[in-house]
PDB file of C-alpha atoms and ligand atoms in Angstrom:
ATOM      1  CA  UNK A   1     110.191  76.892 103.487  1.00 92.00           C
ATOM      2  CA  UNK A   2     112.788  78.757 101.329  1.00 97.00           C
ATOM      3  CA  UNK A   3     111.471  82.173  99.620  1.00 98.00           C
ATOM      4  CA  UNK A   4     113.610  83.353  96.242  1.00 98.00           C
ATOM      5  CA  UNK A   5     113.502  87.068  95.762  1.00 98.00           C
ATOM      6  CA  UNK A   6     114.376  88.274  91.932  1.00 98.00           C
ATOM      7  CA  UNK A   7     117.554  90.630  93.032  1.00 98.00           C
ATOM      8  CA  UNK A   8     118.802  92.185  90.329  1.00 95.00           C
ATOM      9  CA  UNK A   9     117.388  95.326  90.852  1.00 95.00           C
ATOM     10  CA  UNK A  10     114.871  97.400  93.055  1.00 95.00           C
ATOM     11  CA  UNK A  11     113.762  97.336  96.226  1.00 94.00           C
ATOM     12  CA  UNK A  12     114.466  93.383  96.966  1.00 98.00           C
ATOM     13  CA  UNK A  13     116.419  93.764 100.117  1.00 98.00           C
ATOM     14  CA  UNK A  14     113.008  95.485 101.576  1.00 98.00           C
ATOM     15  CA  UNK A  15     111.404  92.271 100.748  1.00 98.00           C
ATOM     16  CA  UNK A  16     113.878  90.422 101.919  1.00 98.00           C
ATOM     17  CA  UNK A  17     113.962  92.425 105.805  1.00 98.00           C
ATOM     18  CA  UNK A  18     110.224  91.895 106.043  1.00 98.00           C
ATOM     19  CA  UNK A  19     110.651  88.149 105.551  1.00 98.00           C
ATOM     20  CA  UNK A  20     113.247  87.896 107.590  1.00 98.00           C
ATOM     21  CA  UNK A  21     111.587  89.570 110.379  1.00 97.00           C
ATOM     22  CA  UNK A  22     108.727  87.029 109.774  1.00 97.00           C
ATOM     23  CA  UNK A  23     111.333  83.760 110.684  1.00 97.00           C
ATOM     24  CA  UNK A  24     111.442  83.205 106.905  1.00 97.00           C
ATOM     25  CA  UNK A  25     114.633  81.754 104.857  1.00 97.00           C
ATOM     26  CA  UNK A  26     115.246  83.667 101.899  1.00 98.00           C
ATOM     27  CA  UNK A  27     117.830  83.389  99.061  1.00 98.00           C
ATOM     28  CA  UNK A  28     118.741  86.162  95.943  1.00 98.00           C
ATOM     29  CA  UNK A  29     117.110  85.375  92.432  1.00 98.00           C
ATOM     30  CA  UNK A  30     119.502  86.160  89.814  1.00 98.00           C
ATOM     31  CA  UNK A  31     120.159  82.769  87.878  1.00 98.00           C
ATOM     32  CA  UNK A  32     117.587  80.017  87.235  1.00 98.00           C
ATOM     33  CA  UNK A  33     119.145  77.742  89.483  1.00 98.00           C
ATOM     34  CA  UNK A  34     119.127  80.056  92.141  1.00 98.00           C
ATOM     35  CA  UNK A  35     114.844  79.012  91.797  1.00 97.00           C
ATOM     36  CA  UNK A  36     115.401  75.350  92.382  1.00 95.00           C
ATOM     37  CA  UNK A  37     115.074  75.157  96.309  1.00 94.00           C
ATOM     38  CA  UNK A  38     112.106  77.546  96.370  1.00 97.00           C
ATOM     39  CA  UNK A  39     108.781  77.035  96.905  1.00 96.00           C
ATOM     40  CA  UNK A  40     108.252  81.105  95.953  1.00 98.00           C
ATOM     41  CA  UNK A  41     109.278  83.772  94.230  1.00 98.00           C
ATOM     42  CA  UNK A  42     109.081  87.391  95.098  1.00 98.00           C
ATOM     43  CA  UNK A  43     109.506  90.170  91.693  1.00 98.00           C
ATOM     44  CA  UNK A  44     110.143  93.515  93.523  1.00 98.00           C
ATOM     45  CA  UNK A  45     109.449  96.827  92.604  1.00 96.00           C
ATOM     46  CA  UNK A  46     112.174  98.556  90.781  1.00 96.00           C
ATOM     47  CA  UNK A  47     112.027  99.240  86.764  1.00 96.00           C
ATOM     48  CA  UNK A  48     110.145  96.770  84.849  1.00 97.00           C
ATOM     49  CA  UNK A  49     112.153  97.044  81.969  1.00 97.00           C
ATOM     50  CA  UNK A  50     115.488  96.877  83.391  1.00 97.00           C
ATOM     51  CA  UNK A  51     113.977  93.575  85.413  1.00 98.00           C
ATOM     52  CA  UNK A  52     112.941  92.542  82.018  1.00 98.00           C
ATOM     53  CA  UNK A  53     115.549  92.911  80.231  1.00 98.00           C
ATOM     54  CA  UNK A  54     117.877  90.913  82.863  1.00 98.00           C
ATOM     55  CA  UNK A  55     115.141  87.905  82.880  1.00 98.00           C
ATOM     56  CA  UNK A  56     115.024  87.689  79.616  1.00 98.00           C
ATOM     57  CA  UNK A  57     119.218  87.918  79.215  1.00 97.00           C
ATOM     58  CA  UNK A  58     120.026  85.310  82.120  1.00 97.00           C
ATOM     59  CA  UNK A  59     117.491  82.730  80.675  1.00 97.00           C
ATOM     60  CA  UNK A  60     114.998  83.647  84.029  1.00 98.00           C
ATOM     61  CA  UNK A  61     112.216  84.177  81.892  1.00 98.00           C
ATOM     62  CA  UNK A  62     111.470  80.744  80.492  1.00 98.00           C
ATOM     63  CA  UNK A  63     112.677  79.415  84.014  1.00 98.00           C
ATOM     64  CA  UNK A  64     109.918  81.810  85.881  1.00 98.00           C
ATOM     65  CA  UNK A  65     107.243  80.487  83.285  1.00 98.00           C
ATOM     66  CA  UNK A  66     108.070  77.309  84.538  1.00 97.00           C
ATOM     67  CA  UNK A  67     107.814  77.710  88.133  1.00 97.00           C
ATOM     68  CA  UNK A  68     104.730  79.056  87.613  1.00 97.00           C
ATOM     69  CA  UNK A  69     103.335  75.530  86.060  1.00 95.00           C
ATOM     70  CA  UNK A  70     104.746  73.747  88.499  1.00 94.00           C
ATOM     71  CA  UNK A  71     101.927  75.620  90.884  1.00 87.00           C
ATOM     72  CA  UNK A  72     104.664  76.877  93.068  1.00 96.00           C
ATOM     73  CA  UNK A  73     103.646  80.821  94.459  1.00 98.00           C
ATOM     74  CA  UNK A  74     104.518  83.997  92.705  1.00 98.00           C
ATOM     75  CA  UNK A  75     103.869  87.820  94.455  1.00 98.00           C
ATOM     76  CA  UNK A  76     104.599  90.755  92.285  1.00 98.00           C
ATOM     77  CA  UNK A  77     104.811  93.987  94.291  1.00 98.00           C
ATOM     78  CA  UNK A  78     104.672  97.277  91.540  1.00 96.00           C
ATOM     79  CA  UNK A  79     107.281  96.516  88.345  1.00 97.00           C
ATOM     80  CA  UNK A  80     107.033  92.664  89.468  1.00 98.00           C
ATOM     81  CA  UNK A  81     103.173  93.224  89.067  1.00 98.00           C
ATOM     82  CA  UNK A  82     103.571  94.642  85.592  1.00 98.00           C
ATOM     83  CA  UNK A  83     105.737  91.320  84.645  1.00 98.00           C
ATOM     84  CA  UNK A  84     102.766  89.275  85.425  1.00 98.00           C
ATOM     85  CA  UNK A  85     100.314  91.132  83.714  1.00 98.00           C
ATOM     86  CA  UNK A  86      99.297  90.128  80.237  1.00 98.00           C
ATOM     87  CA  UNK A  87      98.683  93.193  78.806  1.00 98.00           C
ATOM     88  CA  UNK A  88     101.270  96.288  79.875  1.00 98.00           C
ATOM     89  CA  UNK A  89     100.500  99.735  78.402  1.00 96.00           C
ATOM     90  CA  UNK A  90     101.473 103.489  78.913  1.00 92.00           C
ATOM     91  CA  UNK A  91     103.877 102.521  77.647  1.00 93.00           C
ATOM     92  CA  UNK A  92     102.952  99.250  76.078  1.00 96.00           C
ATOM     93  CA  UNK A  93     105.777  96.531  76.878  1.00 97.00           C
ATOM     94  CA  UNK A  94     106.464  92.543  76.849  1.00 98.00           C
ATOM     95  CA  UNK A  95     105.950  90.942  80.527  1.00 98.00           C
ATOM     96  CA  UNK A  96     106.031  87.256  81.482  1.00 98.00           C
ATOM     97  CA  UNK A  97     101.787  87.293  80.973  1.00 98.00           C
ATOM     98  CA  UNK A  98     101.099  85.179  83.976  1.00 98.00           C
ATOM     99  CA  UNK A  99      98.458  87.004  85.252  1.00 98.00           C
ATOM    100  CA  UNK A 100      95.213  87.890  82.824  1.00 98.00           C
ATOM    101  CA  UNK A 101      95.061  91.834  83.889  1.00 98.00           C
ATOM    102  CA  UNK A 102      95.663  95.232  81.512  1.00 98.00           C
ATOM    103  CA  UNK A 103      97.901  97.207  83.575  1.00 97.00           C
ATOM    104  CA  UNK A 104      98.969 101.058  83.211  1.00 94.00           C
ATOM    105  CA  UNK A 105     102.557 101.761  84.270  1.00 92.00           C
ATOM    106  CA  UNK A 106     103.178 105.447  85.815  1.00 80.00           C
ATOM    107  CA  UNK A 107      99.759 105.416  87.183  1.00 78.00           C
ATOM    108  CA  UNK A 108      99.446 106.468  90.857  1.00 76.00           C
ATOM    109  CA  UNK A 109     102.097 108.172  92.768  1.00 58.00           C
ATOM    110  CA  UNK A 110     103.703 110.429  90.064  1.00 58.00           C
ATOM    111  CA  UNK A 111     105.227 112.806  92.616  1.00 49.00           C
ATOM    112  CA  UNK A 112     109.338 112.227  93.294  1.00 42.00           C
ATOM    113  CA  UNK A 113     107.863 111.635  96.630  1.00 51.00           C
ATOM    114  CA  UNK A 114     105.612 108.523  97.348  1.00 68.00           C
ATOM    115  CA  UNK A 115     102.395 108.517  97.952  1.00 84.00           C
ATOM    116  CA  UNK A 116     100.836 106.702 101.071  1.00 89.00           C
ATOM    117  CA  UNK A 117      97.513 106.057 101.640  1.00 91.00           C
ATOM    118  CA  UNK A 118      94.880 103.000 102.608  1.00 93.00           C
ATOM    119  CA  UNK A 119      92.395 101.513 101.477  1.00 95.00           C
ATOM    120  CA  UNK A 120      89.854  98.677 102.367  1.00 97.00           C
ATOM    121  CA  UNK A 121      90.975  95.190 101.937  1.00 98.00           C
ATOM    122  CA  UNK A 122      89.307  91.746 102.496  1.00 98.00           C
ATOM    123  CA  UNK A 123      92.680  90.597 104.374  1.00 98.00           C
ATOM    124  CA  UNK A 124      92.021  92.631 107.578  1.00 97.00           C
ATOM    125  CA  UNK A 125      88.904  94.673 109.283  1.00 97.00           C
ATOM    126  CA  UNK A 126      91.049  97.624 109.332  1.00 97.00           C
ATOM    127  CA  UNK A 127      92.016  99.613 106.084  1.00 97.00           C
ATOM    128  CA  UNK A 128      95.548  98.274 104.559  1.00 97.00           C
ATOM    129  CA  UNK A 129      98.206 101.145 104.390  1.00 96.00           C
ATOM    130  CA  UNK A 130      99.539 101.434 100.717  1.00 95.00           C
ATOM    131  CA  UNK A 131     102.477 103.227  99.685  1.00 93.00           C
ATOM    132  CA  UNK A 132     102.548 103.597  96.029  1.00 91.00           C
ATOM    133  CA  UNK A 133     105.671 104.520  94.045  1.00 89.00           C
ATOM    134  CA  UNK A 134     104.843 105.440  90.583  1.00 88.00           C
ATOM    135  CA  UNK A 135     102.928 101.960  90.828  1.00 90.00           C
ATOM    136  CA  UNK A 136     100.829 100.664  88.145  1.00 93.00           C
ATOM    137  CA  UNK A 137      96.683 101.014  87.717  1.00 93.00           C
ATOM    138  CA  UNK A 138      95.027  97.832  87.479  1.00 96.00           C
ATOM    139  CA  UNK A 139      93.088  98.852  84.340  1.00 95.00           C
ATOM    140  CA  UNK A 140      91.168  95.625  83.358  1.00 97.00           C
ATOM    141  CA  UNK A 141      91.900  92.091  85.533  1.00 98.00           C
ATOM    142  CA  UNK A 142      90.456  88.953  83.831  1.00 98.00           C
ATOM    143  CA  UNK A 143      87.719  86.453  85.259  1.00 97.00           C
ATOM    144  CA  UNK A 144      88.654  84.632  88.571  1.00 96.00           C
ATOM    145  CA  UNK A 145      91.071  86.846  89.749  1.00 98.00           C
ATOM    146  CA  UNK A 146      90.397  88.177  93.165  1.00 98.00           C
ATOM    147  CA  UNK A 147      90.616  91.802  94.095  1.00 98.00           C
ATOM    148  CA  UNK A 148      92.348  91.350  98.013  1.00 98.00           C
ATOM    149  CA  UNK A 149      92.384  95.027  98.539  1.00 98.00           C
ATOM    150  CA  UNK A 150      91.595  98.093  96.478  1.00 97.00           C
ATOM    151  CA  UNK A 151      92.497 101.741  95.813  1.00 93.00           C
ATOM    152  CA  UNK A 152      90.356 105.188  94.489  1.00 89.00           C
ATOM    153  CA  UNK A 153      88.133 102.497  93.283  1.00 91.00           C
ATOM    154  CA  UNK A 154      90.620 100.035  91.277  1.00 93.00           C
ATOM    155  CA  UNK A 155      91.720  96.828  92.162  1.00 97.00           C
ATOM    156  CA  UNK A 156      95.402  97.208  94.309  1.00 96.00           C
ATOM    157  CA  UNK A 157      96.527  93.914  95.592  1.00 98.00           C
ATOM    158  CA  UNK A 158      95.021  90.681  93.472  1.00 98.00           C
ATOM    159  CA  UNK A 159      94.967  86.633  93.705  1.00 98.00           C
ATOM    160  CA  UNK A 160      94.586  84.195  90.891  1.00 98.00           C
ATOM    161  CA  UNK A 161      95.431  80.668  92.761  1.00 96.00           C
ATOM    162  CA  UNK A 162      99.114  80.657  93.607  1.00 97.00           C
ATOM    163  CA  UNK A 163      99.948  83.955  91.915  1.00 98.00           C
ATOM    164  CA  UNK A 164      99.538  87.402  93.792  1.00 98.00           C
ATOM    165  CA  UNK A 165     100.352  90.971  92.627  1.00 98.00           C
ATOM    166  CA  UNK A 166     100.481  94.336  94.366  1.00 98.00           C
ATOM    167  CA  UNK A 167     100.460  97.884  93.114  1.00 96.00           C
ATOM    168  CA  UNK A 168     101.369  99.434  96.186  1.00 95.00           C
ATOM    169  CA  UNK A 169     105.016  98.218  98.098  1.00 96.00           C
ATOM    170  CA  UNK A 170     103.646  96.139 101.155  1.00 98.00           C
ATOM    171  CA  UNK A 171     107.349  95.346 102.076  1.00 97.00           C
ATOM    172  CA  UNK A 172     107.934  99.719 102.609  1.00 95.00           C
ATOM    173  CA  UNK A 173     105.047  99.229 105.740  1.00 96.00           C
ATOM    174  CA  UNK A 174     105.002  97.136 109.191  1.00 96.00           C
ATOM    175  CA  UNK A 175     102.226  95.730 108.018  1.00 97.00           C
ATOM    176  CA  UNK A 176     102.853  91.609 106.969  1.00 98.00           C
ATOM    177  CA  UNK A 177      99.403  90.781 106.145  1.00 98.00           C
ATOM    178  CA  UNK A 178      99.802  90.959 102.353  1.00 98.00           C
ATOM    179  CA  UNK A 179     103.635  88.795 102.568  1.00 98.00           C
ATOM    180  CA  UNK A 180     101.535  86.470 105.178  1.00 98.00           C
ATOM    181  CA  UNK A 181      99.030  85.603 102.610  1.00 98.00           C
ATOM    182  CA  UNK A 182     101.848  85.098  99.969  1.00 98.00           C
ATOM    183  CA  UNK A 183     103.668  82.722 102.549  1.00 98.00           C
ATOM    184  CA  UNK A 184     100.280  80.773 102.560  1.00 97.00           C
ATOM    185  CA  UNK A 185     100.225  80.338  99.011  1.00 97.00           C
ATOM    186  CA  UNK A 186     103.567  79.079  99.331  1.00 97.00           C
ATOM    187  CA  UNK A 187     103.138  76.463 102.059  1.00 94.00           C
ATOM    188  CA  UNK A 188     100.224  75.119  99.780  1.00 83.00           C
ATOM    189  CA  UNK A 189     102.508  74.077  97.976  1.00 66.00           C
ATOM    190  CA  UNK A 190     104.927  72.423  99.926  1.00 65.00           C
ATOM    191  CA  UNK A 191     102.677  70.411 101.685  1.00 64.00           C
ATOM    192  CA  UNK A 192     101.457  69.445  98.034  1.00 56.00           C
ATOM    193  CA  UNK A 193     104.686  68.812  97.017  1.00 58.00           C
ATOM    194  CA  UNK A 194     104.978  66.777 100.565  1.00 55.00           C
ATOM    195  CA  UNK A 195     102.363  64.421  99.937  1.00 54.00           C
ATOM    196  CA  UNK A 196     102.578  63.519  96.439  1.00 51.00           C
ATOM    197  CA  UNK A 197     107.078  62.987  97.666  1.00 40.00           C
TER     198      UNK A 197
HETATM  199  N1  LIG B 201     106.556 102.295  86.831  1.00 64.07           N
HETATM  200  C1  LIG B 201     107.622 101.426  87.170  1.00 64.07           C
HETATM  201  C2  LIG B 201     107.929 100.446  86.040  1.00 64.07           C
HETATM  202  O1  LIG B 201     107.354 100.498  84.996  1.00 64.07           O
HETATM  203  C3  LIG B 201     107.328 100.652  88.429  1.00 64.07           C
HETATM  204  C4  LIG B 201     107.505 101.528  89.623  1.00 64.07           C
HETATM  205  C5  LIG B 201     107.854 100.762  90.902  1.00 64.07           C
HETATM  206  O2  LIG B 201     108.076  99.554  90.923  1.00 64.07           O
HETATM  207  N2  LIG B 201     107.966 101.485  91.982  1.00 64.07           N
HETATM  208  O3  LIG B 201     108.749  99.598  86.212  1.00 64.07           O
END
């Protein structure tokens, strides 16, 4: 299994050690072909609208959309949560809307320094360490979306099917639950892709 990780900006080589340290082949997002071998895509934190700016520029945006309808597994950590949302406020801004949720950006961790914390989460018995970087509040999510963790009450790390998003930066802790459940998505779909080859 090959994971693609959006590097144009951000925090993707953080993304990229965890994965690594989990035995897992990963290759640098920056053009659509780049997607082709992948059976998921990681958006890192960073600056949404720099990130959105360079999808939209290098024709990654309509490719994105794409491997999202081909069922293949999408985790947003932060900025790469606020490009799935639908709806992107404080300020308000276009995102690739693959994920029904309202999101605030500049919403926890406003502080130069980040904020870590945990909260409880239905991935593990123990609480789930967060570290949030000026991450964004999960203001409204849509039916059938799945709150995996949460945070001072809101929803912090979310599942809709093959798609999962993050507020918090799993990839800054030593913790790989949250990646291991994205990896899971992912290998749904290969063996999908297995049986119906
Ligand atoms: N608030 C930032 C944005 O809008 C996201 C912060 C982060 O990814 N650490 O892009």
């Amino acid at each position: 299994m090959k994971i693609g990780i959006l590097a144009v900006q951000g925090d993707f080589a953080a993304h990229a050690a965890m994965l690594a340290g989990m035995g897992i082949e990963t290759v640098e997002v920056r053009t659509p072909a780049d997607l082709e071998s992948c059976e998921g895509l990681i958006l890192p934190g960073g600056e949404s609208t720099t990130q959105l700016q360079f999808l939209q520029e290098e024709g990654l945006y309509e490719a994105i959309k794409k491997f999202a309808t081909e069922d293949r597994a999408i985790f947003g950590t932060c900025a790469g949560a606020i490009l799935l949302a639908t709806e992107v406020k404080n300020p308000q801004q276009e995102s690739l809307g693959l994920l029904d949720m309202t999101v605030l950006r500049n919403g926890y961790g406003r502080q130069v320094h980040s904020d870590v914390v945990s909260g409880p989460s239905t991935l593990k018995s123990e609480p789930m360490e967060m570290v949030f970087i000026r991450g964004p509040i999960f203001e409204r999510i849509g039916p059938g979306i799945e709150v995996l963790a949460e945070y001072a009450g809101k929803p912090a790390l979310v599942q809709k099917e093959h798609i999962l998003a993050a507020a918090f930066h799993p990839e800054l802790t030593n913790d790989t639950t949250v990646h291991q459940r994205f990896l899971e998505l992912a290998g749904e779909n290969s063996n999908r892709s297995a049986l119906t080859r």
